[in-house]
Coordinates of C-alpha atoms and ligand atoms in Angstrom, one line a residue:
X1 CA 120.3 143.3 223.1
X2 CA 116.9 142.9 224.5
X3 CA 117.7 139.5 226.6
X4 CA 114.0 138.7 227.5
X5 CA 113.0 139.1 224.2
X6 CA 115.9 137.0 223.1
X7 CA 115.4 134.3 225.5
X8 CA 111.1 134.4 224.8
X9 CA 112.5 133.9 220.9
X10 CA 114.8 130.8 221.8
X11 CA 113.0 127.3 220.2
X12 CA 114.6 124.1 221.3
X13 CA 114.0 120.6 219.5
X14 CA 113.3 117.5 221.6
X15 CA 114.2 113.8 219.8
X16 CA 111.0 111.7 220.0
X17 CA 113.5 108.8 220.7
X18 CA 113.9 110.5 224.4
X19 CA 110.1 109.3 225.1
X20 CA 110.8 106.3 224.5
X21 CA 112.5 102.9 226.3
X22 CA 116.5 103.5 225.9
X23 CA 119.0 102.0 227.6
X24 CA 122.5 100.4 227.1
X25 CA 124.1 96.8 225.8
X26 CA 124.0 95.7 229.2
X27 CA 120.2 96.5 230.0
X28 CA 116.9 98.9 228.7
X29 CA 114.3 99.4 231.9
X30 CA 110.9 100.0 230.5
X31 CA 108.9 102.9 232.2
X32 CA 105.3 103.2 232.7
X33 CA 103.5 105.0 230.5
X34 CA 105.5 105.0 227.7
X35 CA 104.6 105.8 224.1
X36 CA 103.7 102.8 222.0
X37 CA 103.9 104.9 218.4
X38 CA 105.2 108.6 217.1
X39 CA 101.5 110.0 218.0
X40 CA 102.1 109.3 221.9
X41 CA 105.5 110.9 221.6
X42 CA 104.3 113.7 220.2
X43 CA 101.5 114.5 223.0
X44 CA 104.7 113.7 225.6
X45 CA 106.5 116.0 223.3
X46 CA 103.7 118.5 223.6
X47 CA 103.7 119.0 227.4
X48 CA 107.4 119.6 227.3
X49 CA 106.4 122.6 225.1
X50 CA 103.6 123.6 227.3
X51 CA 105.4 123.8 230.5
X52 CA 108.6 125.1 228.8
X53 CA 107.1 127.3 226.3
X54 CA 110.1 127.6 224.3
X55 CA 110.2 123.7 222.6
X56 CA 107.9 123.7 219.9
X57 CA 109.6 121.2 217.8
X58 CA 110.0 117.4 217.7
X59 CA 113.0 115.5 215.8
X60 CA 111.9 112.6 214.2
X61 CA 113.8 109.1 213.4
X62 CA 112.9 106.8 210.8
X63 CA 112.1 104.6 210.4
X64 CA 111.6 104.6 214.6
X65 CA 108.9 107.1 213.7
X66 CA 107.3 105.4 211.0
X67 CA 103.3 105.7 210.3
X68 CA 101.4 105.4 207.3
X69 CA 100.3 108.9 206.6
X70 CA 103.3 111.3 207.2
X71 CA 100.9 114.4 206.6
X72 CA 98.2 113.3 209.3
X73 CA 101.2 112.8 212.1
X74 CA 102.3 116.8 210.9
X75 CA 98.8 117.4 211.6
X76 CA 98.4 115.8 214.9
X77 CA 101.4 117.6 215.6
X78 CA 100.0 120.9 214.9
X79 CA 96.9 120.3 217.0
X80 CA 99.2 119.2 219.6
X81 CA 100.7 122.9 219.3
X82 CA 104.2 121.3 218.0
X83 CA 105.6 121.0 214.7
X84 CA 107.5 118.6 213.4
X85 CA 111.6 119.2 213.1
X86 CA 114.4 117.3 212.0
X87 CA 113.9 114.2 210.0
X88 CA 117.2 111.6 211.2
X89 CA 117.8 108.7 209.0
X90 CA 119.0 105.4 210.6
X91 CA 121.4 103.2 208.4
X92 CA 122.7 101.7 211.3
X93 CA 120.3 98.7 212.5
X94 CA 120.1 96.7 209.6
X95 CA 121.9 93.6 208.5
X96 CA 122.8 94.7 205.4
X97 CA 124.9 97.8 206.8
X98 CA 127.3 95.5 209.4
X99 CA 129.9 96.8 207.0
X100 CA 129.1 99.7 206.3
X101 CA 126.2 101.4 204.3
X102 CA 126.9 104.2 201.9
X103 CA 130.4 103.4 202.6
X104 CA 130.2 99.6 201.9
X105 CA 132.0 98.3 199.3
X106 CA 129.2 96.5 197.4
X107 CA 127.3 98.7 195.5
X108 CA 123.8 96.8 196.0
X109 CA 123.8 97.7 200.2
X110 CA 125.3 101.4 199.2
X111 CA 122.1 102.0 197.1
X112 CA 119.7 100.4 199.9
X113 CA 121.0 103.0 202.1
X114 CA 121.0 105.9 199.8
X115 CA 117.2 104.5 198.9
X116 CA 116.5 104.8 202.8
X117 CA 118.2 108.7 202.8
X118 CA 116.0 109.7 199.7
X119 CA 113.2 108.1 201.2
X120 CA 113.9 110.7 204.5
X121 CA 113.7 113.1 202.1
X122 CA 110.3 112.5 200.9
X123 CA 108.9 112.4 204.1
X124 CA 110.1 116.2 205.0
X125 CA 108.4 117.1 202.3
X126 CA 105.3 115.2 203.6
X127 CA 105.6 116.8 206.8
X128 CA 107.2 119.8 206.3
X129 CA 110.3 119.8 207.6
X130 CA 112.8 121.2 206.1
X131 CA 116.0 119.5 208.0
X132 CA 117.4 115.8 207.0
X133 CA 119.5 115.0 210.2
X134 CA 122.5 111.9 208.7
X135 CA 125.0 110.1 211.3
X136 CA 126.5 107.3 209.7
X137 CA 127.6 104.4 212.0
X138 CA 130.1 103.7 208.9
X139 CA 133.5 102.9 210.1
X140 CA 135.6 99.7 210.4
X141 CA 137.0 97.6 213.8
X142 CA 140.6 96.1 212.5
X143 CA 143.1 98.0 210.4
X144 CA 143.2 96.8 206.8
X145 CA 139.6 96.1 207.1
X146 CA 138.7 98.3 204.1
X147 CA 140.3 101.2 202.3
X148 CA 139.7 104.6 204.1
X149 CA 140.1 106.6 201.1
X150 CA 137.5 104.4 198.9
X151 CA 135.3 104.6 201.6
X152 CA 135.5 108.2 201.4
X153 CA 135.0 108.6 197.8
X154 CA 131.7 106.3 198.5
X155 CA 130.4 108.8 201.1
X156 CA 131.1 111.5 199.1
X157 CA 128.8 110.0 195.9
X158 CA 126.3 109.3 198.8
X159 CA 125.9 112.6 199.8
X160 CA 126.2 114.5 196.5
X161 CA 122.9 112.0 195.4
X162 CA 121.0 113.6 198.6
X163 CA 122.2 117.1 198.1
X164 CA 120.9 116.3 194.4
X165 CA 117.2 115.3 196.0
X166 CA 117.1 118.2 198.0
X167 CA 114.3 120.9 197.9
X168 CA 113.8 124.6 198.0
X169 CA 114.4 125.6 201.6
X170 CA 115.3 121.8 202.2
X171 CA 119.5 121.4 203.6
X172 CA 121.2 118.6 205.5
X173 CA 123.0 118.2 208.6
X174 CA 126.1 116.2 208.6
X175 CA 126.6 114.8 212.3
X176 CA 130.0 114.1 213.1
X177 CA 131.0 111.0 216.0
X178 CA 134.7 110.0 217.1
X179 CA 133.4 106.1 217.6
X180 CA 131.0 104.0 218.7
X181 CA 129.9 101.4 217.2
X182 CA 132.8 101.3 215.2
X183 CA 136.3 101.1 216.5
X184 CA 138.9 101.9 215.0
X185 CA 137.8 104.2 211.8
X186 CA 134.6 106.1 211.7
X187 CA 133.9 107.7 208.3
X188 CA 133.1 110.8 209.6
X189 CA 134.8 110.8 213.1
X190 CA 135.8 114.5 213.8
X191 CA 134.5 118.4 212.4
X192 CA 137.2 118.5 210.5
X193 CA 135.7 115.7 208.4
X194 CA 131.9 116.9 208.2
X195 CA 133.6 120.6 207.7
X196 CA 135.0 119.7 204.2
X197 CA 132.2 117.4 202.7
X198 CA 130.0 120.2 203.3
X199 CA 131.9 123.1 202.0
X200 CA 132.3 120.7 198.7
X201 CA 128.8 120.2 198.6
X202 CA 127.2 123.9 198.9
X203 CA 125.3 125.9 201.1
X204 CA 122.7 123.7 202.2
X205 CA 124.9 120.9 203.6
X206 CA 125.9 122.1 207.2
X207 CA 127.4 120.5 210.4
X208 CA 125.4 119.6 213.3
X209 CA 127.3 119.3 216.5
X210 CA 127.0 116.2 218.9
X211 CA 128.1 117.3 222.2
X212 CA 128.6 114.1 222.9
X213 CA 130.6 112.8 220.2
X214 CA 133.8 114.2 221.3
X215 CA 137.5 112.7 222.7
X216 CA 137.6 113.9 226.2
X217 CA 139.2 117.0 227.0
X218 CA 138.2 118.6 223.0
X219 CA 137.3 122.5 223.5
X220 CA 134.1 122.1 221.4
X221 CA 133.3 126.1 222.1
X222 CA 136.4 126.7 220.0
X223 CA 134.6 124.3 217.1
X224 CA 130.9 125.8 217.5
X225 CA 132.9 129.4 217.2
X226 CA 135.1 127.7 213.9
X227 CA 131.7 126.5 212.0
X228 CA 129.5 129.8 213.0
X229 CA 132.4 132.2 211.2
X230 CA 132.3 129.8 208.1
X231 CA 128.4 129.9 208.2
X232 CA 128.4 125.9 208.9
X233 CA 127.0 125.2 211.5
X234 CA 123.9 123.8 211.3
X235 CA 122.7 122.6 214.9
X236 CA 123.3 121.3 217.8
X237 CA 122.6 117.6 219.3
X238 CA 122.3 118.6 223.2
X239 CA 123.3 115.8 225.8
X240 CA 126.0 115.6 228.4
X241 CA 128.4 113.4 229.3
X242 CA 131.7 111.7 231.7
X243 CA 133.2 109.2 229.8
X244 CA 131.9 108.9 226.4
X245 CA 128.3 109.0 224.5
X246 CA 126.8 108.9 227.5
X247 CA 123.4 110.4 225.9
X248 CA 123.1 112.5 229.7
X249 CA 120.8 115.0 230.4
X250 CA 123.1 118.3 228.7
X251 CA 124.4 120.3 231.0
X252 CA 124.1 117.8 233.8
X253 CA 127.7 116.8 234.0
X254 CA 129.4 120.1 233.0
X255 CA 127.2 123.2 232.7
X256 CA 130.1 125.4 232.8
X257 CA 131.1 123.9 229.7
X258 CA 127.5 124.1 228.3
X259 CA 127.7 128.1 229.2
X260 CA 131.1 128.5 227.4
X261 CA 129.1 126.9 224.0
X262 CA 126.2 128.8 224.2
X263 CA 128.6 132.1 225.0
X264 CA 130.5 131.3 221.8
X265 CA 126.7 131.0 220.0
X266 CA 125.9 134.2 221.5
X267 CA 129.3 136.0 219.9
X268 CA 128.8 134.5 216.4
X269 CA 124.9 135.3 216.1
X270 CA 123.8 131.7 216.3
X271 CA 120.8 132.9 218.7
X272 CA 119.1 135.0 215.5
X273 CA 116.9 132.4 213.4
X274 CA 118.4 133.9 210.1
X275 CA 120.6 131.6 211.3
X276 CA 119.3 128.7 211.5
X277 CA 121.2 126.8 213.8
X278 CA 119.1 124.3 215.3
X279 CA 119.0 123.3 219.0
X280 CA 118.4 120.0 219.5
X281 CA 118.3 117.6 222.3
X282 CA 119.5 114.2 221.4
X283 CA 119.5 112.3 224.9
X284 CA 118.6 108.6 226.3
X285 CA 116.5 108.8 230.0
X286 CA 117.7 105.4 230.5
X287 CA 116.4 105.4 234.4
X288 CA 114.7 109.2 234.9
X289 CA 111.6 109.3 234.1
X290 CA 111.2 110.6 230.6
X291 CA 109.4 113.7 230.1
X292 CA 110.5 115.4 233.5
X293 CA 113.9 114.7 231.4
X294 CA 113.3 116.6 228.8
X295 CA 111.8 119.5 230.7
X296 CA 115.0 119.5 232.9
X297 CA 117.0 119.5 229.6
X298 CA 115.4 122.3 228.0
X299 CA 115.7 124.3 231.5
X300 CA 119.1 123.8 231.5
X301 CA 120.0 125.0 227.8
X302 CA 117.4 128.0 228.7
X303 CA 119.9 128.7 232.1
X304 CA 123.2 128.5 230.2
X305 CA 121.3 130.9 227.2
X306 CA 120.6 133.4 229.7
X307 CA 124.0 133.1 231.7
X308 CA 125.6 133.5 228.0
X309 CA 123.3 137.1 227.3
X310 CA 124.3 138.2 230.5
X311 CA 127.8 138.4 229.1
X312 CA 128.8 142.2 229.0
X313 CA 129.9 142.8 225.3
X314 CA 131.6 146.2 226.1
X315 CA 133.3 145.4 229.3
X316 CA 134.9 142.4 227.7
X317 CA 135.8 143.6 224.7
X318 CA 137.6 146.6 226.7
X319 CA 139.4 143.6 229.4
X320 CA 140.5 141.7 226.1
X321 CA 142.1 144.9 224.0
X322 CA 144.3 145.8 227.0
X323 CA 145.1 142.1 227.7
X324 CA 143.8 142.3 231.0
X325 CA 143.5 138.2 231.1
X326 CA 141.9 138.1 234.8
X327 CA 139.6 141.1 233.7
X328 CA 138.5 139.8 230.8
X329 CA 138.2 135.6 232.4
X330 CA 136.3 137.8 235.5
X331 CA 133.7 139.2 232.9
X332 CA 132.5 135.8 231.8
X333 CA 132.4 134.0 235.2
X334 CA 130.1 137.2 236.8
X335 CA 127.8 135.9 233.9
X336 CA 128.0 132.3 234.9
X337 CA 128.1 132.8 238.5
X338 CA 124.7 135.1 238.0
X339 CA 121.5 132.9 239.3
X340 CA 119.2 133.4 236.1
X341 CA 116.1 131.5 237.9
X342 CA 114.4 134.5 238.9
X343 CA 114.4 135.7 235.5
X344 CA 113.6 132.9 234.1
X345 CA 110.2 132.5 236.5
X346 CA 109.5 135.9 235.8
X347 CA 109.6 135.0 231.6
X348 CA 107.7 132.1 232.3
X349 CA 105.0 134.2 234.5
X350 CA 104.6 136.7 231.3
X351 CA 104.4 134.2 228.9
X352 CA 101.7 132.7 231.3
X353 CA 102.9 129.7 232.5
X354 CA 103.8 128.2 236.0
X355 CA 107.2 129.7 237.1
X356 CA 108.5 126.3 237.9
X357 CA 107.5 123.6 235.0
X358 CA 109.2 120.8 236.9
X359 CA 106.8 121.5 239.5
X360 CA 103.7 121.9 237.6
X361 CA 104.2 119.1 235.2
X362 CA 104.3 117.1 238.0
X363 CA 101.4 118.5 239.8
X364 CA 99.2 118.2 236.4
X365 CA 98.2 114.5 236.7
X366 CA 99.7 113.5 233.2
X367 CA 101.7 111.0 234.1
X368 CA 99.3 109.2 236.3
X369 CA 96.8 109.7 233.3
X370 CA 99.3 107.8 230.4
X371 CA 100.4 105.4 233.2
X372 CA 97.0 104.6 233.5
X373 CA 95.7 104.5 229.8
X374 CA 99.5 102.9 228.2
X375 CA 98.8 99.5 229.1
X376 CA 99.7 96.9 226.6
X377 CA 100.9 97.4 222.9
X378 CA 104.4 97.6 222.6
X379 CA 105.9 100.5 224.5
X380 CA 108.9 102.2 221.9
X381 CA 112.2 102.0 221.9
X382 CA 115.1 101.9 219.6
X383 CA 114.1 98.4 218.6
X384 CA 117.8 97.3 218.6
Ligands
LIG401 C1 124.4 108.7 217.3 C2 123.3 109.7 217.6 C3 122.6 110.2 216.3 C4 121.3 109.6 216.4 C5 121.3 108.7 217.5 C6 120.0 108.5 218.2 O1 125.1 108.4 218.5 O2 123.9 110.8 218.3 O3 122.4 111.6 216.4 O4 120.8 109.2 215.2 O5 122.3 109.1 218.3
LIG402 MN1 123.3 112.8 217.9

């Protein structure tokens, strides 16, 4: 396996939300020189991309994202030298979905929200994506509160209706979260759940893997390896976290465990774009400043990438036939415990950028310029 050639190959998605104002119930801190619409984001976007060289791709949200002509953001994008990734529905600001949307049991809010999926759907193919990103916030707080198996049979229609809509080339990701906002059920709370909607739907619904959206303690290496064997497993939504969606900078709070999923992406071929597993980052910078977030990010899914390549096939695969547990455990950590900066600065250097893009973004004046021209307008946010 060439490793450099792997690693110049690798394309990671940043969320156009992470430019913008995010916080928590308690508090959201604006920033200077935050984006006021999706064209903003995508310059920020942009300069993650041109210090990185390896994230040409922005995830929208809608209707966070919206604009009147669709086709002329794509284009800005394009002149921006990024393109335009994942399309991610939100059904879960509005009124009308406090209990539930495609899972609520009257059948006017169910269409509105199926309306608002199809309507994702039309904007991929005005921009050209070819990825419908849908987390549903559905779930309930008390028991007896609704009927988990109706509400099933809801989502179920809901999806089967998108699959329906769906274009050549076009699939969905089905994103799985244990809770939050909900409390007690969440309609699609575990893998498990996501898993068997998809396989009933075809090959172009797949699973898209929140690394956040776990109980504590879950080996989500062991689910990444699960959905890559069945050809499921669509992406990734990159963050960290202690406690619970914390929305963290990934592989901030545990990079070991970051290495250990990008290892098990490694084994099952999810680095080769026939693929398609999609790398996404799907993070809040509620107090660091944005963009230097994102470049961090990306550096640190990069790191683990190369740590996982460094991974010596043979020599494990020997260790693990004789059941040489302490040989075979010793083979990983020699990959993690290898410093891949060097090699990384040297990538960067051929692909003719600054060895260290934290240090050059910062050096280029950029955020002093949008600091300096973002002033007044509404800076974006999640609008909650
Ligand atoms: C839900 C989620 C989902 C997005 C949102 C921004 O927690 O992970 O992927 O729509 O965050
Ligand atoms: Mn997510």
């Amino acid at each position: 396996m060439d490793i450099k050639a792997t690693l110049r190959a690798q394309h990671i998605e940043t969320p156009s939300w992470a430019y913008g104002n995010s916080g928590t119930r308690f508090k959201v801190f604006a920033q200077q020189g935050v984006p006021r619409d999706p064209y903003e984001k995508l310059a920020d976007a942009a300069q993650v991309h041109a210090y990185t060289g390896i994230a040409p791709a922005v995830a929208l949200h809608i209707p966070w994202d919206k604009v009147e002509d669709y086709a002329e953001l794509s284009r800005h994008a394009r002149d921006l030298g990024v393109g335009i990734g994942a399309i991610n529905s939100n059904v879960f600001q509005d009124e009308d979905y406090k209990l539930g949307s495609v899972t609520n049991s009257d059948p006017a809010v169910r269409r509105k929200a199926l309306g608002h999926l199809l309507e994702c759907v039309d904007i991929m193919d005005a921009t050209g994506s070819d990825t419908l990103k849908l987390w549903f916030s559905d779930g309930t707080n008390y028991p007896g509160q609704d009927d988990i198996r109706a509400r099933q049979d809801r989502l179920a229609e809901a999806l089967a209706a998108v699959y329906e809509r769906l274009g050549e080339g076009q699939r969905f990701l089905l994103e799985y979260k244990l809770f939050e906002p909900a409390f007690y059920t969440t309609d699609v709370p575990d893998w498990g759940t996501a898993y068997a909607h998809c396989v009933k739907l075809g090959p172009k619904a797949q699973v898209v893997v929140d690394t956040g959206h776990h109980a504590p303690g879950v080996n989500i290496e062991f689910i990444v390896a699960f959905l890559l064997r069945e050809g499921k497993l669509g992406g990734f939504d990159f963050n960290s976290r202690f406690y619970a969606d914390d929305d963290l900078m990934v592989g901030s709070a545990d990079p070991f465990q970051l290495f250990r999923i990008m290892y098990e992406v490694v084994r099952g071929g999810g680095l080769d774009p026939a693929t398609g597993v999609a790398f996404m980052l799907d993070q809040c910078h509620n107090i660091e400043p944005k963009i230097p977030g994102q470049i961090r990010s990306v550096m640190n899914v990069q790191e683990a990438t190369a740590k996982a390549l460094l991974v010596d096939p043979g020599a494990l695969a020997a260790a693990q036939r004789e059941g040489d547990v302490l040989g075979a455990n010793a083979v990983l950590m020699d990959a993690y415990n290898t410093d891949v900066r060097p090699l990384l600065a040297g990538l960067r250097e051929e692909l003719g950028l600054a060895p260290d893009p934290m240090a050059a973004y910062a050096k280029s004046g950029y955020f002093e310029k949008i600091a300096a021209e973002r002033v007044g307008g509404q800076q974006a946010g999640w609008g909650a």
